[in-house]
PDB file of C-alpha atoms in Angstrom:
ATOM      1  CA  MET A   1     121.439-160.040 -40.227  1.00 42.00           C
ATOM      2  CA  ASN A   2     122.489-162.348 -37.389  1.00 52.00           C
ATOM      3  CA  PRO A   3     122.051-160.333 -34.140  1.00 48.00           C
ATOM      4  CA  THR A   4     124.765-162.405 -32.420  1.00 50.00           C
ATOM      5  CA  ALA A   5     127.359-162.018 -35.181  1.00 55.00           C
ATOM      6  CA  CYS A   6     129.095-159.125 -33.413  1.00 75.00           C
ATOM      7  CA  ALA A   7     128.426-160.233 -29.842  1.00 84.00           C
ATOM      8  CA  PRO A   8     131.506-159.878 -27.603  1.00 91.00           C
ATOM      9  CA  ALA A   9     133.357-163.107 -26.828  1.00 92.00           C
ATOM     10  CA  PRO A  10     133.246-163.872 -23.074  1.00 94.00           C
ATOM     11  CA  PHE A  11     136.289-164.974 -21.100  1.00 94.00           C
ATOM     12  CA  PHE A  12     134.427-167.907 -19.559  1.00 94.00           C
ATOM     13  CA  GLY A  13     131.065-169.664 -19.404  1.00 95.00           C
ATOM     14  CA  ASP A  14     127.716-168.636 -17.985  1.00 96.00           C
ATOM     15  CA  ASN A  15     128.173-170.455 -14.659  1.00 97.00           C
ATOM     16  CA  LEU A  16     131.336-168.586 -13.652  1.00 97.00           C
ATOM     17  CA  THR A  17     129.884-165.325 -14.936  1.00 97.00           C
ATOM     18  CA  ALA A  18     126.785-165.814 -12.775  1.00 97.00           C
ATOM     19  CA  ALA A  19     128.884-166.746  -9.727  1.00 98.00           C
ATOM     20  CA  LEU A  20     131.060-163.641 -10.052  1.00 98.00           C
ATOM     21  CA  ILE A  21     128.072-161.345 -10.474  1.00 98.00           C
ATOM     22  CA  GLY A  22     126.330-163.019  -7.535  1.00 98.00           C
ATOM     23  CA  ASP A  23     129.309-162.393  -5.252  1.00 98.00           C
ATOM     24  CA  LEU A  24     129.609-158.832  -6.538  1.00 98.00           C
ATOM     25  CA  GLU A  25     125.966-158.218  -5.634  1.00 97.00           C
ATOM     26  CA  THR A  26     125.962-159.886  -2.211  1.00 97.00           C
ATOM     27  CA  ARG A  27     129.342-158.903  -0.731  1.00 97.00           C
ATOM     28  CA  GLY A  28     130.622-156.191  -3.053  1.00 97.00           C
ATOM     29  CA  TRP A  29     133.575-158.104  -4.498  1.00 98.00           C
ATOM     30  CA  ALA A  30     134.298-161.328  -6.353  1.00 98.00           C
ATOM     31  CA  PHE A  31     137.408-163.394  -7.075  1.00 99.00           C
ATOM     32  CA  ALA A  32     138.042-166.199  -9.547  1.00 98.00           C
ATOM     33  CA  PRO A  33     141.464-167.875  -9.838  1.00 97.00           C
ATOM     34  CA  ASP A  34     142.511-169.158 -13.264  1.00 96.00           C
ATOM     35  CA  ALA A  35     139.564-167.372 -14.870  1.00 97.00           C
ATOM     36  CA  LEU A  36     141.279-165.957 -17.958  1.00 98.00           C
ATOM     37  CA  PRO A  37     142.585-168.019 -20.903  1.00 97.00           C
ATOM     38  CA  ALA A  38     146.254-168.887 -20.373  1.00 98.00           C
ATOM     39  CA  ASP A  39     147.275-167.896 -23.901  1.00 98.00           C
ATOM     40  CA  LEU A  40     145.692-164.460 -23.518  1.00 98.00           C
ATOM     41  CA  VAL A  41     147.388-163.934 -20.151  1.00 98.00           C
ATOM     42  CA  ALA A  42     150.761-164.846 -21.694  1.00 98.00           C
ATOM     43  CA  GLU A  43     150.263-162.402 -24.583  1.00 98.00           C
ATOM     44  CA  LEU A  44     149.215-159.570 -22.280  1.00 99.00           C
ATOM     45  CA  ARG A  45     152.098-160.272 -19.898  1.00 98.00           C
ATOM     46  CA  ALA A  46     154.629-160.169 -22.739  1.00 98.00           C
ATOM     47  CA  GLU A  47     153.155-156.909 -23.990  1.00 98.00           C
ATOM     48  CA  ALA A  48     153.208-155.300 -20.532  1.00 97.00           C
ATOM     49  CA  ARG A  49     156.820-156.314 -19.971  1.00 95.00           C
ATOM     50  CA  ALA A  50     157.871-155.018 -23.379  1.00 95.00           C
ATOM     51  CA  LEU A  51     156.170-151.669 -22.780  1.00 95.00           C
ATOM     52  CA  ALA A  52     157.887-151.340 -19.404  1.00 93.00           C
ATOM     53  CA  ARG A  53     161.271-152.411 -20.752  1.00 91.00           C
ATOM     54  CA  GLU A  54     161.115-150.014 -23.703  1.00 92.00           C
ATOM     55  CA  GLY A  55     160.070-147.022 -21.606  1.00 90.00           C
ATOM     56  CA  TRP A  56     156.494-146.683 -22.837  1.00 87.00           C
ATOM     57  CA  MET A  57     154.952-146.673 -19.378  1.00 86.00           C
ATOM     58  CA  ARG A  58     154.630-143.724 -17.036  1.00 81.00           C
ATOM     59  CA  GLU A  59     154.528-143.358 -13.296  1.00 72.00           C
ATOM     60  CA  GLY A  60     151.151-144.231 -11.826  1.00 59.00           C
ATOM     61  CA  ARG A  61     149.499-141.274 -10.098  1.00 53.00           C
ATOM     62  CA  VAL A  62     146.436-140.695  -7.946  1.00 56.00           C
ATOM     63  CA  GLY A  63     143.394-138.584  -8.709  1.00 52.00           C
ATOM     64  CA  ARG A  64     142.000-137.795 -12.117  1.00 56.00           C
ATOM     65  CA  GLY A  65     142.125-134.961 -14.634  1.00 52.00           C
ATOM     66  CA  GLU A  66     143.160-131.669 -13.043  1.00 51.00           C
ATOM     67  CA  ARG A  67     143.347-133.398  -9.644  1.00 53.00           C
ATOM     68  CA  GLU A  68     145.884-136.000 -10.813  1.00 52.00           C
ATOM     69  CA  THR A  69     149.087-135.821  -8.805  1.00 57.00           C
ATOM     70  CA  ARG A  70     152.221-137.759  -7.951  1.00 57.00           C
ATOM     71  CA  ALA A  71     152.074-139.535  -4.611  1.00 56.00           C
ATOM     72  CA  ALA A  72     155.015-141.870  -4.101  1.00 61.00           C
ATOM     73  CA  ASP A  73     153.878-142.538  -0.538  1.00 64.00           C
ATOM     74  CA  VAL A  74     150.537-143.826  -1.852  1.00 78.00           C
ATOM     75  CA  ARG A  75     151.348-145.603  -5.098  1.00 82.00           C
ATOM     76  CA  ARG A  76     154.498-146.965  -6.697  1.00 82.00           C
ATOM     77  CA  ALA A  77     153.855-148.537 -10.096  1.00 89.00           C
ATOM     78  CA  ALA A  78     154.156-147.847 -13.824  1.00 92.00           C
ATOM     79  CA  ILE A  79     151.082-147.759 -16.052  1.00 94.00           C
ATOM     80  CA  ARG A  80     150.067-147.698 -19.712  1.00 94.00           C
ATOM     81  CA  TRP A  81     146.462-147.244 -20.831  1.00 96.00           C
ATOM     82  CA  LEU A  82     144.951-149.873 -23.101  1.00 97.00           C
ATOM     83  CA  ASP A  83     143.620-148.666 -26.452  1.00 96.00           C
ATOM     84  CA  GLY A  84     142.760-151.952 -28.162  1.00 97.00           C
ATOM     85  CA  SER A  85     145.441-151.460 -30.809  1.00 97.00           C
ATOM     86  CA  THR A  86     146.957-154.952 -30.459  1.00 98.00           C
ATOM     87  CA  PRO A  87     145.232-158.325 -30.889  1.00 98.00           C
ATOM     88  CA  ALA A  88     145.746-159.179 -27.213  1.00 98.00           C
ATOM     89  CA  GLN A  89     144.285-155.878 -26.030  1.00 98.00           C
ATOM     90  CA  ALA A  90     141.351-156.153 -28.426  1.00 98.00           C
ATOM     91  CA  ARG A  91     140.573-159.661 -27.197  1.00 98.00           C
ATOM     92  CA  PHE A  92     140.806-158.591 -23.558  1.00 98.00           C
ATOM     93  CA  LEU A  93     138.556-155.579 -24.070  1.00 98.00           C
ATOM     94  CA  ASP A  94     136.062-157.763 -25.939  1.00 97.00           C
ATOM     95  CA  GLY A  95     135.859-160.099 -22.946  1.00 98.00           C
ATOM     96  CA  CYS A  96     135.354-157.121 -20.645  1.00 98.00           C
ATOM     97  CA  GLU A  97     132.525-155.920 -22.867  1.00 98.00           C
ATOM     98  CA  ALA A  98     130.857-159.324 -22.500  1.00 97.00           C
ATOM     99  CA  LEU A  99     131.149-158.928 -18.720  1.00 98.00           C
ATOM    100  CA  ARG A 100     129.643-155.435 -18.898  1.00 98.00           C
ATOM    101  CA  VAL A 101     126.650-156.759 -20.810  1.00 97.00           C
ATOM    102  CA  ALA A 102     126.172-159.583 -18.288  1.00 97.00           C
ATOM    103  CA  ILE A 103     126.450-157.281 -15.249  1.00 98.00           C
ATOM    104  CA  ASN A 104     123.982-154.816 -16.724  1.00 97.00           C
ATOM    105  CA  ARG A 105     121.560-157.584 -17.641  1.00 97.00           C
ATOM    106  CA  THR A 106     121.638-159.061 -14.139  1.00 97.00           C
ATOM    107  CA  LEU A 107     122.058-156.031 -11.875  1.00 97.00           C
ATOM    108  CA  TYR A 108     120.637-153.227 -14.050  1.00 95.00           C
ATOM    109  CA  ALA A 109     123.848-151.370 -13.242  1.00 94.00           C
ATOM    110  CA  GLY A 110     123.852-148.979 -16.191  1.00 94.00           C
ATOM    111  CA  LEU A 111     127.552-149.502 -16.893  1.00 96.00           C
ATOM    112  CA  PHE A 112     128.390-147.318 -19.881  1.00 93.00           C
ATOM    113  CA  GLU A 113     132.019-147.765 -20.887  1.00 92.00           C
ATOM    114  CA  PHE A 114     135.266-149.373 -19.776  1.00 96.00           C
ATOM    115  CA  GLU A 115     138.759-147.979 -19.268  1.00 96.00           C
ATOM    116  CA  ALA A 116     141.829-149.975 -18.269  1.00 97.00           C
ATOM    117  CA  HIS A 117     145.590-149.792 -17.991  1.00 96.00           C
ATOM    118  CA  TYR A 118     148.527-152.086 -17.512  1.00 97.00           C
ATOM    119  CA  ALA A 119     150.088-151.740 -14.064  1.00 96.00           C
ATOM    120  CA  VAL A 120     153.605-153.030 -13.457  1.00 96.00           C
ATOM    121  CA  TYR A 121     154.857-152.878  -9.874  1.00 95.00           C
ATOM    122  CA  PRO A 122     158.635-153.118  -9.362  1.00 94.00           C
ATOM    123  CA  PRO A 123     160.063-154.889  -6.327  1.00 96.00           C
ATOM    124  CA  GLY A 124     158.942-152.705  -3.436  1.00 96.00           C
ATOM    125  CA  GLY A 125     155.976-151.382  -5.413  1.00 94.00           C
ATOM    126  CA  PHE A 126     152.629-150.995  -3.654  1.00 94.00           C
ATOM    127  CA  TYR A 127     149.326-149.113  -3.664  1.00 93.00           C
ATOM    128  CA  ALA A 128     148.093-147.897  -0.277  1.00 94.00           C
ATOM    129  CA  ARG A 129     144.537-148.533   0.894  1.00 96.00           C
ATOM    130  CA  HIS A 130     142.008-146.641  -1.197  1.00 95.00           C
ATOM    131  CA  LEU A 131     138.614-146.608  -2.866  1.00 95.00           C
ATOM    132  CA  ASP A 132     138.427-146.372  -6.643  1.00 93.00           C
ATOM    133  CA  ALA A 133     135.565-143.860  -6.458  1.00 89.00           C
ATOM    134  CA  PHE A 134     133.616-141.883  -3.887  1.00 76.00           C
ATOM    135  CA  ALA A 135     129.838-141.844  -3.810  1.00 68.00           C
ATOM    136  CA  GLY A 136     128.211-138.779  -5.300  1.00 56.00           C
ATOM    137  CA  PRO A 137     125.659-137.704  -7.895  1.00 49.00           C
ATOM    138  CA  PRO A 138     126.389-139.247 -11.318  1.00 45.00           C
ATOM    139  CA  ASN A 139     124.946-136.425 -13.398  1.00 35.00           C
ATOM    140  CA  GLY A 140     126.133-133.249 -11.746  1.00 37.00           C
ATOM    141  CA  ALA A 141     123.199-132.653  -9.402  1.00 35.00           C
ATOM    142  CA  GLY A 142     123.211-131.477  -5.807  1.00 34.00           C
ATOM    143  CA  ALA A 143     125.792-130.035  -3.468  1.00 32.00           C
ATOM    144  CA  ALA A 144     128.689-132.085  -4.808  1.00 33.00           C
ATOM    145  CA  ALA A 145     128.183-130.644  -8.271  1.00 33.00           C
ATOM    146  CA  ALA A 146     127.951-127.130  -6.842  1.00 31.00           C
ATOM    147  CA  ALA A 147     131.309-127.728  -5.195  1.00 32.00           C
ATOM    148  CA  GLY A 148     132.838-128.727  -8.517  1.00 34.00           C
ATOM    149  CA  ARG A 149     132.764-132.485  -7.991  1.00 38.00           C
ATOM    150  CA  ILE A 150     130.698-133.338 -11.055  1.00 34.00           C
ATOM    151  CA  GLY A 151     130.504-136.969 -12.101  1.00 40.00           C
ATOM    152  CA  MET A 152     131.968-138.410  -8.924  1.00 46.00           C
ATOM    153  CA  ARG A 153     130.118-141.687  -9.456  1.00 53.00           C
ATOM    154  CA  SER A 154     131.471-142.321 -12.938  1.00 81.00           C
ATOM    155  CA  ARG A 155     133.430-145.405 -11.794  1.00 91.00           C
ATOM    156  CA  LEU A 156     131.034-148.012 -10.510  1.00 95.00           C
ATOM    157  CA  VAL A 157     132.640-151.460 -10.894  1.00 98.00           C
ATOM    158  CA  SER A 158     136.379-152.164 -10.778  1.00 98.00           C
ATOM    159  CA  LEU A 159     138.265-155.067 -12.347  1.00 98.00           C
ATOM    160  CA  VAL A 160     141.749-156.458 -11.781  1.00 99.00           C
ATOM    161  CA  ALA A 161     143.213-159.116 -14.076  1.00 99.00           C
ATOM    162  CA  TYR A 162     146.526-160.644 -13.009  1.00 99.00           C
ATOM    163  CA  LEU A 163     149.266-161.438 -15.528  1.00 98.00           C
ATOM    164  CA  ASN A 164     152.008-162.855 -13.282  1.00 97.00           C
ATOM    165  CA  GLU A 165     153.805-166.077 -14.100  1.00 95.00           C
ATOM    166  CA  ALA A 166     154.745-168.683 -11.454  1.00 92.00           C
ATOM    167  CA  TRP A 167     153.759-166.374  -8.591  1.00 95.00           C
ATOM    168  CA  GLU A 168     154.710-167.664  -5.129  1.00 95.00           C
ATOM    169  CA  ALA A 169     153.807-166.488  -1.633  1.00 95.00           C
ATOM    170  CA  PRO A 170     157.236-164.887  -0.918  1.00 97.00           C
ATOM    171  CA  ASP A 171     156.729-162.643  -3.961  1.00 97.00           C
ATOM    172  CA  GLY A 172     154.189-160.593  -1.981  1.00 97.00           C
ATOM    173  CA  GLY A 173     151.961-158.123  -3.778  1.00 97.00           C
ATOM    174  CA  ARG A 174     148.681-159.587  -2.544  1.00 98.00           C
ATOM    175  CA  LEU A 175     145.472-157.600  -2.890  1.00 98.00           C
ATOM    176  CA  ALA A 176     143.873-156.952   0.508  1.00 98.00           C
ATOM    177  CA  VAL A 177     140.141-156.202   0.368  1.00 98.00           C
ATOM    178  CA  TRP A 178     137.740-154.932   3.023  1.00 98.00           C
ATOM    179  CA  GLU A 179     133.994-155.277   2.585  1.00 94.00           C
ATOM    180  CA  ALA A 180     133.167-151.730   3.708  1.00 92.00           C
ATOM    181  CA  ALA A 181     134.711-148.590   5.138  1.00 91.00           C
ATOM    182  CA  PRO A 182     133.506-146.932   8.360  1.00 91.00           C
ATOM    183  CA  LEU A 183     132.251-143.385   7.945  1.00 91.00           C
ATOM    184  CA  ASP A 184     133.478-140.270   9.689  1.00 91.00           C
ATOM    185  CA  ALA A 185     131.252-137.635  11.297  1.00 91.00           C
ATOM    186  CA  GLU A 186     130.542-136.076   7.900  1.00 90.00           C
ATOM    187  CA  GLY A 187     129.587-139.379   6.305  1.00 88.00           C
ATOM    188  CA  ARG A 188     132.805-139.824   4.342  1.00 90.00           C
ATOM    189  CA  PRO A 189     134.786-143.090   4.216  1.00 92.00           C
ATOM    190  CA  ASP A 190     137.385-143.219   6.983  1.00 94.00           C
ATOM    191  CA  LEU A 191     140.022-145.594   5.635  1.00 95.00           C
ATOM    192  CA  VAL A 192     142.446-144.959   8.510  1.00 95.00           C
ATOM    193  CA  ARG A 193     140.096-146.695  10.937  1.00 95.00           C
ATOM    194  CA  LEU A 194     140.549-149.868   8.908  1.00 96.00           C
ATOM    195  CA  ASP A 195     144.060-150.121  10.376  1.00 96.00           C
ATOM    196  CA  ALA A 196     142.406-151.970  13.250  1.00 94.00           C
ATOM    197  CA  VAL A 197     140.232-154.151  11.007  1.00 96.00           C
ATOM    198  CA  PRO A 198     141.647-157.261   9.316  1.00 97.00           C
ATOM    199  CA  PRO A 199     140.817-157.495   5.607  1.00 98.00           C
ATOM    200  CA  ALA A 200     138.049-159.796   4.448  1.00 98.00           C
ATOM    201  CA  ALA A 201     140.573-161.486   2.163  1.00 98.00           C
ATOM    202  CA  GLU A 202     144.118-161.258   0.840  1.00 98.00           C
ATOM    203  CA  LEU A 203     144.131-162.433  -2.756  1.00 98.00           C
ATOM    204  CA  ASP A 204     147.161-163.930  -4.486  1.00 97.00           C
ATOM    205  CA  PRO A 205     147.956-162.161  -7.775  1.00 98.00           C
ATOM    206  CA  ARG A 206     148.478-165.364  -9.740  1.00 98.00           C
ATOM    207  CA  GLY A 207     148.294-165.084 -13.498  1.00 98.00           C
ATOM    208  CA  GLY A 208     144.797-165.567 -14.888  1.00 98.00           C
ATOM    209  CA  SER A 209     142.992-164.585 -11.681  1.00 98.00           C
ATOM    210  CA  LEU A 210     140.215-162.007 -11.895  1.00 98.00           C
ATOM    211  CA  VAL A 211     138.802-159.620  -9.272  1.00 99.00           C
ATOM    212  CA  LEU A 212     135.619-157.537  -9.455  1.00 99.00           C
ATOM    213  CA  MET A 213     134.768-154.853  -6.871  1.00 98.00           C
ATOM    214  CA  LEU A 214     132.189-152.146  -6.307  1.00 97.00           C
ATOM    215  CA  SER A 215     134.333-149.062  -6.838  1.00 96.00           C
ATOM    216  CA  GLU A 216     132.630-146.867  -4.231  1.00 94.00           C
ATOM    217  CA  ARG A 217     132.298-149.482  -1.523  1.00 95.00           C
ATOM    218  CA  ILE A 218     135.311-151.820  -1.351  1.00 97.00           C
ATOM    219  CA  PRO A 219     138.536-150.462   0.182  1.00 98.00           C
ATOM    220  CA  HIS A 220     141.573-152.335  -1.063  1.00 98.00           C
ATOM    221  CA  GLU A 221     145.337-152.099  -1.193  1.00 98.00           C
ATOM    222  CA  VAL A 222     148.242-153.723  -2.989  1.00 97.00           C
ATOM    223  CA  ARG A 223     150.674-155.079  -0.426  1.00 97.00           C
ATOM    224  CA  PRO A 224     154.364-154.405  -1.157  1.00 97.00           C
ATOM    225  CA  ALA A 225     155.699-156.683  -3.873  1.00 97.00           C
ATOM    226  CA  ALA A 226     159.008-158.496  -3.533  1.00 98.00           C
ATOM    227  CA  ALA A 227     159.132-159.320  -7.251  1.00 96.00           C
ATOM    228  CA  GLU A 228     157.819-157.591 -10.355  1.00 95.00           C
ATOM    229  CA  ARG A 229     154.017-157.723 -10.353  1.00 96.00           C
ATOM    230  CA  ALA A 230     151.947-157.229 -13.507  1.00 97.00           C
ATOM    231  CA  ALA A 231     148.212-156.706 -13.831  1.00 98.00           C
ATOM    232  CA  ILE A 232     145.499-154.879 -15.715  1.00 99.00           C
ATOM    233  CA  ALA A 233     143.306-152.559 -13.668  1.00 98.00           C
ATOM    234  CA  GLY A 234     140.046-151.394 -15.172  1.00 98.00           C
ATOM    235  CA  TRP A 235     136.777-149.655 -14.351  1.00 97.00           C
ATOM    236  CA  TRP A 236     133.319-149.646 -15.818  1.00 97.00           C
ATOM    237  CA  ARG A 237     131.781-146.213 -15.711  1.00 93.00           C
ATOM    238  CA  VAL A 238     128.266-144.859 -15.769  1.00 90.00           C
ATOM    239  CA  ASN A 239     127.361-142.111 -18.211  1.00 81.00           C
ATOM    240  CA  ALA A 240     128.117-138.870 -16.364  1.00 64.00           C
ATOM    241  CA  SER A 241     126.521-136.575 -18.936  1.00 55.00           C
ATOM    242  CA  VAL A 242     126.343-132.892 -18.070  1.00 49.00           C
ATOM    243  CA  GLY A 243     124.484-130.251 -20.055  1.00 49.00           C
ATOM    244  CA  GLY A 244     123.935-132.583 -22.980  1.00 47.00           C
ATOM    245  CA  VAL A 245     127.638-133.436 -23.242  1.00 47.00           C
ATOM    246  CA  VAL A 246     128.284-137.166 -22.884  1.00 48.00           C
ATOM    247  CA  ASP A 247     130.761-137.868 -20.089  1.00 48.00           C
ATOM    248  CA  PRO A 248     132.717-134.587 -20.254  1.00 45.00           C
ATOM    249  CA  PRO A 249     136.223-134.304 -18.781  1.00 46.00           C
ATOM    250  CA  ARG A 250     136.254-133.373 -15.111  1.00 43.00           C
TER     251      ARG A 250
END
């Protein structure tokens, strides 16, 4: 049997993969314009628009599981989770699997699985400054687990893939990223204090561009969009097994 016969197909070559992983390791985030194949971006964009138009998306919320809640002052977008059921989704998820393998091989990150959703922001849509995860024990140990916060570290690396066509500066919707968050007296990220700190970068959401971020470390926000803005947001997770159950719901 050929061991490479079922290997995932990468989005791009080894040089760009290495550059992205290098930036992820050294500064906590990485950005590559025009990284994704144009035909794949077009297929995903058409699918996202059709899902939004036909009412198959739902309001994006904040939190997870029992803690999920509506927060229109924090996030205004519609989402639909990817399940790999279409050729475009399957191809995208295959490329993300190739990235997972490369990140694990280089950084020994222990990334376990990937989850992603379409995100369509209407004009005026935004996502306030946030972290995708908060540091804590991955396997339910320690004080955080005792307080009911099991598996807090399940999201380790975040991905954003942009699907927009002919995006121009007046369309807004840039992604602002900061390289770290100051901590409060209890050692928790204090994102409000970043009001006085300019972002490390503001990234244009042009179709085909790709962003990687350390989920626990990199604060980021979606600036208000003046035109419809489409993307895929995804996260690689570590295995937050508890009591012999692989990655239980939290």
